[in-house]
Tab-separated table of C-alpha atoms and ligand atoms in Angstrom:
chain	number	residue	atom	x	y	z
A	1	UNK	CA	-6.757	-1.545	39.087
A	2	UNK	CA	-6.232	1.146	36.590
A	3	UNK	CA	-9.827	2.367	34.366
A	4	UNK	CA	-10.003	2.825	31.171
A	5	UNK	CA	-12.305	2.455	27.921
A	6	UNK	CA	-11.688	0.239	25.372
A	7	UNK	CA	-11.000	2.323	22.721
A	8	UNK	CA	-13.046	1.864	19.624
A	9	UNK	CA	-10.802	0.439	17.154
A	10	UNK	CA	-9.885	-2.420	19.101
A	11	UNK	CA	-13.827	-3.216	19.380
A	12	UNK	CA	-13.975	-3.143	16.185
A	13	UNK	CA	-10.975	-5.321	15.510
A	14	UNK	CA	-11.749	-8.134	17.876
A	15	UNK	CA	-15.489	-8.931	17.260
A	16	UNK	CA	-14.906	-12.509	17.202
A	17	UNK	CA	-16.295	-14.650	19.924
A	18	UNK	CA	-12.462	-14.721	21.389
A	19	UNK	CA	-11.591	-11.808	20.757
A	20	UNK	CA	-14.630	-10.041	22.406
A	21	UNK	CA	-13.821	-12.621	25.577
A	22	UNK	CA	-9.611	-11.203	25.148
A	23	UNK	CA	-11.561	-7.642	25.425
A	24	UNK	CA	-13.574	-8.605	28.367
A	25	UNK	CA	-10.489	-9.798	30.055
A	26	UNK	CA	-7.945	-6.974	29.513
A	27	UNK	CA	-8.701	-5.270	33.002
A	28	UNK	CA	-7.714	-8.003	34.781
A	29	UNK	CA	-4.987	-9.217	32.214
A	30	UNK	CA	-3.148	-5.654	32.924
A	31	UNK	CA	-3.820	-6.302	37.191
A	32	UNK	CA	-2.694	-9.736	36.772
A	33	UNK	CA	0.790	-8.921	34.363
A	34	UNK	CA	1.213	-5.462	36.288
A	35	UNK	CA	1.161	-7.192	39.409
A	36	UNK	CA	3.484	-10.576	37.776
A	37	UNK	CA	5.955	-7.971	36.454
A	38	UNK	CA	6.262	-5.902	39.376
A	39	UNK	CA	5.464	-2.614	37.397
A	40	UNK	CA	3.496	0.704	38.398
A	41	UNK	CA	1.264	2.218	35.635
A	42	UNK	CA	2.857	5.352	34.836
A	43	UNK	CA	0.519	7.265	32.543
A	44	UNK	CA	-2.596	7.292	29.389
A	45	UNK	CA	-3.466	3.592	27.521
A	46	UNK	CA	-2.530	4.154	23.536
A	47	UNK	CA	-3.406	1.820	21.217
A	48	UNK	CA	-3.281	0.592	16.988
A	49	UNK	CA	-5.682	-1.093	15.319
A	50	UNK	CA	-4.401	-4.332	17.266
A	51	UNK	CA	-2.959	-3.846	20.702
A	52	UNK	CA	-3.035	-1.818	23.724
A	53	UNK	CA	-0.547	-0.255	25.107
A	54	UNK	CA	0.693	0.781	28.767
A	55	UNK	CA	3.021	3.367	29.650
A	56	UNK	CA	4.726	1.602	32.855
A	57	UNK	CA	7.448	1.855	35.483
A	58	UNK	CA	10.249	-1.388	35.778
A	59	UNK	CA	11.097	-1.732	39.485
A	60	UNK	CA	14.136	-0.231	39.185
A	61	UNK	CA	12.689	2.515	37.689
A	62	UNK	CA	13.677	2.172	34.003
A	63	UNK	CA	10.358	3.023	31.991
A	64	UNK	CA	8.694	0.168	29.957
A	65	UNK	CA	5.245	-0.315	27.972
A	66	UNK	CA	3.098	-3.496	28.524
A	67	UNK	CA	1.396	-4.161	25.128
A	68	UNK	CA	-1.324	-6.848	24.830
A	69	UNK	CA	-2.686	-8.496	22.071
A	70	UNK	CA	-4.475	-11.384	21.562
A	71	UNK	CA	-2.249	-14.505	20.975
A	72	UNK	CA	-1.881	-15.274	17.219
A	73	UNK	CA	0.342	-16.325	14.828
A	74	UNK	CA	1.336	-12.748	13.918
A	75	UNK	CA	2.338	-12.171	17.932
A	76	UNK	CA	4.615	-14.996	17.981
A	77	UNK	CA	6.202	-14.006	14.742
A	78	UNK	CA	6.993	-10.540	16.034
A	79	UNK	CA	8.460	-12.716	18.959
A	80	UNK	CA	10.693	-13.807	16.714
A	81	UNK	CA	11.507	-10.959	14.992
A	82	UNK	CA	11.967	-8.829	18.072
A	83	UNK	CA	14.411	-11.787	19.465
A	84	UNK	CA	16.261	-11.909	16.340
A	85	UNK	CA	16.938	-8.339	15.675
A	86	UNK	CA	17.870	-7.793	19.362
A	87	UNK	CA	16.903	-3.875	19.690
A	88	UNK	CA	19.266	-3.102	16.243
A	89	UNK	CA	16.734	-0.833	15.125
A	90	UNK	CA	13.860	-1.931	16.270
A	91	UNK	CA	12.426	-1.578	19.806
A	92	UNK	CA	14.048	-4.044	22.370
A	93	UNK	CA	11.776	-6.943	24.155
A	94	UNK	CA	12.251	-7.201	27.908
A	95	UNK	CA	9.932	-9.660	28.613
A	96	UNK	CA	6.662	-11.632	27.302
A	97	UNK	CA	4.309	-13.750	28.702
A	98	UNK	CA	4.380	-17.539	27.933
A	99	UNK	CA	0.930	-17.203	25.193
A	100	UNK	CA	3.046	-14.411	23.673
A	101	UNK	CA	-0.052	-11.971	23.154
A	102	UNK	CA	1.456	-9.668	26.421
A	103	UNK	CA	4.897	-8.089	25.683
A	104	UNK	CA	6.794	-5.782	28.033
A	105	UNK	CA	8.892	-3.480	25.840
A	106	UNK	CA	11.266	-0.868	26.000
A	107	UNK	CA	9.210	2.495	26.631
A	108	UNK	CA	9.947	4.844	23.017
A	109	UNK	CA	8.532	8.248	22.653
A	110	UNK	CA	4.789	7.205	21.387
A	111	UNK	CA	4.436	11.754	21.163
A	112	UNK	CA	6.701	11.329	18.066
A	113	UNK	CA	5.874	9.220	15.554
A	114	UNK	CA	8.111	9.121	11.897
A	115	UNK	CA	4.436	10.321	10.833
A	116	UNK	CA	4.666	13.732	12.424
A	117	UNK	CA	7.730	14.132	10.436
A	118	UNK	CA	6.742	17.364	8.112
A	119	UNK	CA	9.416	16.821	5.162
A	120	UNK	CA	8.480	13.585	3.282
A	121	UNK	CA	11.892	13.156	1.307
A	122	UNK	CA	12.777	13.292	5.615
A	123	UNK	CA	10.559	10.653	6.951
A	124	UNK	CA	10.999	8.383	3.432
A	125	UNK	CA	15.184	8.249	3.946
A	126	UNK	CA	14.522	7.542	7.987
A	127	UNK	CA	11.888	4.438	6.892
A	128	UNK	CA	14.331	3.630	4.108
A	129	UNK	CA	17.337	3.407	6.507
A	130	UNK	CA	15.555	1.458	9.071
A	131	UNK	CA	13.924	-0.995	6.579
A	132	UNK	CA	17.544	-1.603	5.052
A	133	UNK	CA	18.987	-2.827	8.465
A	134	UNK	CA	15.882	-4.593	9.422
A	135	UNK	CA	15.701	-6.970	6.119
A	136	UNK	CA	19.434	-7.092	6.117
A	137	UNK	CA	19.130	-10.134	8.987
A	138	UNK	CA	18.760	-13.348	8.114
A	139	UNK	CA	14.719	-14.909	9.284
A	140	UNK	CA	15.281	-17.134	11.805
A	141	UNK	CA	13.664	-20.662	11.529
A	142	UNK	CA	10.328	-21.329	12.623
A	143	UNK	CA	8.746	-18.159	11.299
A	144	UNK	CA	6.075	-17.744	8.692
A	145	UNK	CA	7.623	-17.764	4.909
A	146	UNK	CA	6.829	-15.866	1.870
A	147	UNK	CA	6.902	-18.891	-0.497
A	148	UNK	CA	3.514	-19.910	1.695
A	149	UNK	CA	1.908	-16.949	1.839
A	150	UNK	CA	2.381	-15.840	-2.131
A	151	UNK	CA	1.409	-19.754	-2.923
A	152	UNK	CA	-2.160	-19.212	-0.919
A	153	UNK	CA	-2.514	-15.801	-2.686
A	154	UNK	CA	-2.563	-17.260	-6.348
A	155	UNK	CA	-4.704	-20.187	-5.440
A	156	UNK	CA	-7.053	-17.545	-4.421
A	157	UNK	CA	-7.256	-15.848	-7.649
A	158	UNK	CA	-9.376	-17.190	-9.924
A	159	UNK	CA	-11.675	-17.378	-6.996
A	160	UNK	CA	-11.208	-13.432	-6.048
A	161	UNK	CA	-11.422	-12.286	-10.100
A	162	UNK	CA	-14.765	-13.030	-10.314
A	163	UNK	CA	-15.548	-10.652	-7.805
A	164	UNK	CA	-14.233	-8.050	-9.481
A	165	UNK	CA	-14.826	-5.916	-12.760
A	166	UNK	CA	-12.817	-6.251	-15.771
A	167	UNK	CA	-9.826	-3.957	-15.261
A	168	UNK	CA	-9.510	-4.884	-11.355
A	169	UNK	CA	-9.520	-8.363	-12.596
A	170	UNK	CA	-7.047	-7.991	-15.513
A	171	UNK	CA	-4.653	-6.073	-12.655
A	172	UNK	CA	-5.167	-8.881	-10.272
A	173	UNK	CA	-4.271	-11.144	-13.286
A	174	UNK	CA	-1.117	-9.452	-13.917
A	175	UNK	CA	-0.135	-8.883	-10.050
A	176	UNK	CA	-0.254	-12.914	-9.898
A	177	UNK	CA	1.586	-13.482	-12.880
A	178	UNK	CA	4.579	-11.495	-11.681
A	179	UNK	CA	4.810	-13.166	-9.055
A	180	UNK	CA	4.457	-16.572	-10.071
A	181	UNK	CA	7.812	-15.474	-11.924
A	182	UNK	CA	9.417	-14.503	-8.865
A	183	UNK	CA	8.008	-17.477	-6.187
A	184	UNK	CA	11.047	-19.891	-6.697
A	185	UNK	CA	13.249	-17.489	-5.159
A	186	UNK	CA	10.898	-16.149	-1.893
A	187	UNK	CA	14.023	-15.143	0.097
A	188	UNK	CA	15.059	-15.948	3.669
A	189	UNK	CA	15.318	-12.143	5.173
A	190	UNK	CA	13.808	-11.388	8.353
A	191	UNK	CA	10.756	-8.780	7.201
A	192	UNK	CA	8.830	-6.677	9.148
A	193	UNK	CA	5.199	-6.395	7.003
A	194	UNK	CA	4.162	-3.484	8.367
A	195	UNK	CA	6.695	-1.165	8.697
A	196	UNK	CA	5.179	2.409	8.021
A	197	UNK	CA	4.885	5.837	9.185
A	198	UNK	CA	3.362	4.925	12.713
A	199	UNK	CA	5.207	1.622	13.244
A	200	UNK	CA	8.290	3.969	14.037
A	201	UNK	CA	8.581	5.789	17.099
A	202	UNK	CA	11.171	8.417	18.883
A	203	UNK	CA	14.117	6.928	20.624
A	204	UNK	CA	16.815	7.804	23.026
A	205	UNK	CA	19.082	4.603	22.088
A	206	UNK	CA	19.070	6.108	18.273
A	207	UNK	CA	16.842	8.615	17.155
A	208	UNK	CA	14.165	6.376	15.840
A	209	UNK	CA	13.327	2.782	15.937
A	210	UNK	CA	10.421	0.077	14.537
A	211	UNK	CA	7.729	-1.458	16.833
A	212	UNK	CA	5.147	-3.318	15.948
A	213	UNK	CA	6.158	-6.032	13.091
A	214	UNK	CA	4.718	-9.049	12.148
A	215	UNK	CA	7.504	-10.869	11.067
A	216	UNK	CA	7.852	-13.321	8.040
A	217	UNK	CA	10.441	-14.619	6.281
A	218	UNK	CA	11.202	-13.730	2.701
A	219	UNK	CA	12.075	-11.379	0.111
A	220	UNK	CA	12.500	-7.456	0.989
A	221	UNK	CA	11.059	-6.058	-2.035
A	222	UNK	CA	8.059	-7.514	0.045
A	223	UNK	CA	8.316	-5.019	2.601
A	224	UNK	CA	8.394	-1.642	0.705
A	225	UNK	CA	4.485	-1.230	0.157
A	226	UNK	CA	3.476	0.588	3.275
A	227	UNK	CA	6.685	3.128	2.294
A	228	UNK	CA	4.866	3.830	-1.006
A	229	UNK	CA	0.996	3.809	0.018
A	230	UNK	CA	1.049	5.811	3.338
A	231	UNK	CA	1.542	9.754	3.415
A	232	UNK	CA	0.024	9.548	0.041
A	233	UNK	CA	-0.974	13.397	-0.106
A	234	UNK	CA	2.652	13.858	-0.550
A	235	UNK	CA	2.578	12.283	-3.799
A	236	UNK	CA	-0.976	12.647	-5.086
A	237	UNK	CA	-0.064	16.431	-7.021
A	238	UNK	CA	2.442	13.958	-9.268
A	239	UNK	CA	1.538	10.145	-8.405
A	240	UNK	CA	3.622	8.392	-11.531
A	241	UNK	CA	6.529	10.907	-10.422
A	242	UNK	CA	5.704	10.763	-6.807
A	243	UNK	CA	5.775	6.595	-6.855
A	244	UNK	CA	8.454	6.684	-8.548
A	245	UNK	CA	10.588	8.396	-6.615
A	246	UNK	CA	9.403	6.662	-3.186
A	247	UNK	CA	10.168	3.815	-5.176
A	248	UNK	CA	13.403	4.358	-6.365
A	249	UNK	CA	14.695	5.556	-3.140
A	250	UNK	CA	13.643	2.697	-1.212
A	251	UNK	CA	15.481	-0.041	-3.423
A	252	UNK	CA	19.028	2.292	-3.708
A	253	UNK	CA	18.579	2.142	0.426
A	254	UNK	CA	18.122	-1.421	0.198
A	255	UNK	CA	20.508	-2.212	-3.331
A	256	UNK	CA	17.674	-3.922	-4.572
A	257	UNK	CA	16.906	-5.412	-7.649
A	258	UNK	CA	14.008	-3.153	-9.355
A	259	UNK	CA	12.578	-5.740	-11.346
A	260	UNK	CA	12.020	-8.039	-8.532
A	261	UNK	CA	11.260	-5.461	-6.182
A	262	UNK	CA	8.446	-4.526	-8.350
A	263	UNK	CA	7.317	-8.061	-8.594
A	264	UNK	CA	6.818	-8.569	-4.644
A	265	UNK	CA	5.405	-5.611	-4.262
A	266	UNK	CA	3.177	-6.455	-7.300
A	267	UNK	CA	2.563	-9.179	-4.459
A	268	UNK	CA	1.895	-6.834	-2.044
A	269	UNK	CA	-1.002	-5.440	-3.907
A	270	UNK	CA	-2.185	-8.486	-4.544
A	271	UNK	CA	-2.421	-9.214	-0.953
A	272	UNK	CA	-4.116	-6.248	-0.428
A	273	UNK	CA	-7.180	-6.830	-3.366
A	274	UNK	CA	-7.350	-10.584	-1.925
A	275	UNK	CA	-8.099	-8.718	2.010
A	276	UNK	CA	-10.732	-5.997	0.052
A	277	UNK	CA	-12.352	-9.044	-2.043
A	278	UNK	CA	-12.840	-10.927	1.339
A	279	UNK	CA	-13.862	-7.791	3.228
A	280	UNK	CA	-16.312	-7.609	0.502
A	281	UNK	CA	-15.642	-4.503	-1.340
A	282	UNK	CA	-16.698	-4.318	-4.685
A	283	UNK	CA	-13.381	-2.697	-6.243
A	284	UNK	CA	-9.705	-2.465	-5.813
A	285	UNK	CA	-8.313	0.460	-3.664
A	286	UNK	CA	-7.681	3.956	-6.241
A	287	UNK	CA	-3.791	4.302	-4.286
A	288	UNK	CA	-3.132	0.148	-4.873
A	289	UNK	CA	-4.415	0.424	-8.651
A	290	UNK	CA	-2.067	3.994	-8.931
A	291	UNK	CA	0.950	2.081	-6.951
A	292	UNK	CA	1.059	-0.864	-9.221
A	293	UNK	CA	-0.145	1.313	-12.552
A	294	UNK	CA	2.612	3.138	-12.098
A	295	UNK	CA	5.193	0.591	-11.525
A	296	UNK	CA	3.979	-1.651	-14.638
A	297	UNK	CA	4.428	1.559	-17.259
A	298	UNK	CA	7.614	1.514	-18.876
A	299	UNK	CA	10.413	3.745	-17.283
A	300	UNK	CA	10.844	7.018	-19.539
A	301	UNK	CA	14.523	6.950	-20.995
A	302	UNK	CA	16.566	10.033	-19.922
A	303	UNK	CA	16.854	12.507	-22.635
B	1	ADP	N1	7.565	0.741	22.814
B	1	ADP	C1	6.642	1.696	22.845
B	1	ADP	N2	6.835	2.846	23.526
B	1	ADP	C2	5.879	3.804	23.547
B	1	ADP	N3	4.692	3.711	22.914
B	1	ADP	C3	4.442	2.589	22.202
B	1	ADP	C4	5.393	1.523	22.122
B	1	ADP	N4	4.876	0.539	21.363
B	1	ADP	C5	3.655	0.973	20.985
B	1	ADP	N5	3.381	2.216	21.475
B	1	ADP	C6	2.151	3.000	21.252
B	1	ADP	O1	1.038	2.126	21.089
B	1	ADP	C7	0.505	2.208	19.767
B	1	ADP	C8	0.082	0.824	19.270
B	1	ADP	O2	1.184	-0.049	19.290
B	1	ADP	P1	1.538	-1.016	18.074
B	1	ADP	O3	2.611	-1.940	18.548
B	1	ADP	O4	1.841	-0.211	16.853
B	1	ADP	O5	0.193	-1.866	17.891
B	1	ADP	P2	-0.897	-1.992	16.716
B	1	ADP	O6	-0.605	-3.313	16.081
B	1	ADP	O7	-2.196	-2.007	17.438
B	1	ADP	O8	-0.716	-0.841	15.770
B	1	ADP	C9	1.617	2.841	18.928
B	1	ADP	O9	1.111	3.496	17.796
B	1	ADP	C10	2.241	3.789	19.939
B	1	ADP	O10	1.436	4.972	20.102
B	2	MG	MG1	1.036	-0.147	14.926
C-alpha cells in the first residue's frame, strides 16, 4: 500500500457526504486498481482541484499515471473527449475503469506545465494552437451540449440579478442577452472547458499536450475564457490592450468569428457570475467584469 495525505484541496473539493466516503476510499481504490492494472507506483501523488494523480509503471515498463476522480458527469465526458480525440493533442487514455472516475493515462511531464512558460505571447500561441486542433473535431454523440447548458444559465438569471448590485446586474443582463442571440446556433465541436495554463503538460509525442477536459459539445468561442482570464499579471499594466490582444490571437488561431466569439464567451462569464452568485459572493469577479468590459467597448478604428 503506498501512504500518502490527502492533500488539502481535494478535502476541500469533496465535502459532500460521497465525496468525503470517495476520499475515505482512495487508499484502497489505488491498492485495488494498482493491483487490477498490474502497475508499480513509481514516484510523489500530484493533484488539481479535482483528481489525484499517480506517477506509475505499465508492466512492460512504459510509464503511465492513474488519476482518480469521483464518477460524475464531467468524468465520463472527458471519456469521451479523450476517446474521440485519440491522443491528437491531447494526452492519450490507456485504460479506465468501468464507473469512469479511475483513468490510466499516458505519463506527460507534470515538472513542466504551459504555466511555467516565462514569455506570455509564448505560452498564449502554444494554448492557441492546441485549442484550434482540439475544437476542430466534431463532439461525438452522447456528450453534454452547449444549447443545454446556456438554456439553464438564462433561466437562472432573473433569479441570480437580484443578488447582485446594479452594475453586476446590468452586466449579467447584457451577458444573457448576447447570448440569447447566439443559442440557435450552439455548435457541435468537441470542447474542452477548461483548457488553461495548467491543463497542458510537457510531452515527448509533441512538445505539449491537454489533460484534464471536461468535454461538451458546442461552439469554440466557448472555450477561449480560461486563455484570457489566467496569467492575468501579464495583462493587468494594459487590460483593454492586454484582452484584446489575447483575444484577437485566439480567434485568428481558431478563424473565428469575433462577434460570436465574443458572445460565448460573454457566456462564459455568465457562467462564471451564476457559480459566484451560488457560492454566495456578493459581487462579480474584478478580471470577469474587465474581460467582458473590454470586449463590449467598441473596437478603436485604425488611424
Ligand atoms: N498524464 C499526466 N502525466 C503526468 N502528470 C499528470 C498527468 N495528468 C495529470 N497530471 C498531474 O496531476 C495534476 C492534476 O491532474 P488534472 O487532470 O489536471 O486534474 P484536476 O481536475 O484535479 O486539475 C496535474 O496538474 C498534473 O500535475
Ligand atoms: Mg487540472
Amino acid at each position: 500500500m503506498i501512504s500518502f495525505d490527502i492533500p488539502d484541496a481535494l478535502v476541500r473539493s469533496h465535502r459532500s457526504p460521497e465525496g468525503r466516503a470517495w476520499l475515505a476510499a482512495l487508499p484502497a481504490s489505488i491498492a485495488e486498481n494498482l493491483e487490477t492494472w498490474s502497475l508499480r507506483p513509481d514516484g510523489p501523488v500530484r493533484n488539481g482541484m479535482a483528481s489525484l494523480v499517480l506517477p506509475v509503471v505499465r508492466a512492460d515498463g512504459t510509464p503511465a499515471v492513474l488519476r482518480l476522480q469521483p464518477p460524475t458527469e464531467e468524468t465520463a465526458g472527458a471519456l469521451a473527449g479523450l476517446r474521440a480525440w485519440d491522443g491528437d493533442g491531447v494526452v492519450r487514455l490507456l485504460d479506465h475503469d468501468a464507473g469512469g472516475g479511475v483513468m490510466l493515462l499516458e505519463r506527460l511531464d507534470a515538472t513542466r506545465p504551459l504555466s511555467s512558460v516565462a514569455d506570455d505571447e509564448e505560452a498564449l500561441t502554444v494554448l492557441a494552437g492546441l485549442l484550434a486542433r482540439l475544437t476542430a473535431v466534431p463532439a461525438p454523440p452522447g456528450l453534454r451540449r452547449l444549447s443545454d447548458i446556456a438554456a439553464a444559465m438564462l433561466d437562472q438569471v432573473p433569479w441570480a440579478v437580484r443578488h447582485l448590485g446594479p452594475e453586476d446586474a446590468a452586466l449579467v443582463r447584457t451577458c444573457a442577452a448576447a447570448v440569447a442571440e447566439v443559442l440557435p446556433e450552439p455548435g457541435d465541436r468537441l470542447l474542452h472547458w477548461d483548457l488553461h495554463y495548467d491543463n497542458v503538460l510537457a510531452g515527448e509525442r509533441e512538445p505539449w499536450l491537454a489533460i484534464d477536459p471536461e468535454s461538451l459539445a458546442g461552439d469554440p468561442g466557448f472555450d477561449l475564457l480560461p486563455a484570457l482570464d489566467n496569467r492575468w499579471e501579464a495583462v493587468a499594466g494594459d487590460v483593454p490592450g492586454g484582452v484584446r490582444r489575447r483575444f484577437d490571437l485566439l480567434t485568428d488561431a481558431l478563424s473565428l468569428d469575433r462577434d460570436r466569439a465574443t458572445a460565448w464567451t460573454l457566456g462564459r462569464v455568465l457562467q462564471n457570475a451564476l457559480w459566484d452568485v451560488e457560492d454566495g459572493k456578493p459581487a462579480l469577479e474584478p478580471v470577469q467584469v474587465a474581460i467582458a468590459t473590454t470586449l463590449l467597448a467598441p473596437r478603436r478604428r485604425l488611424g
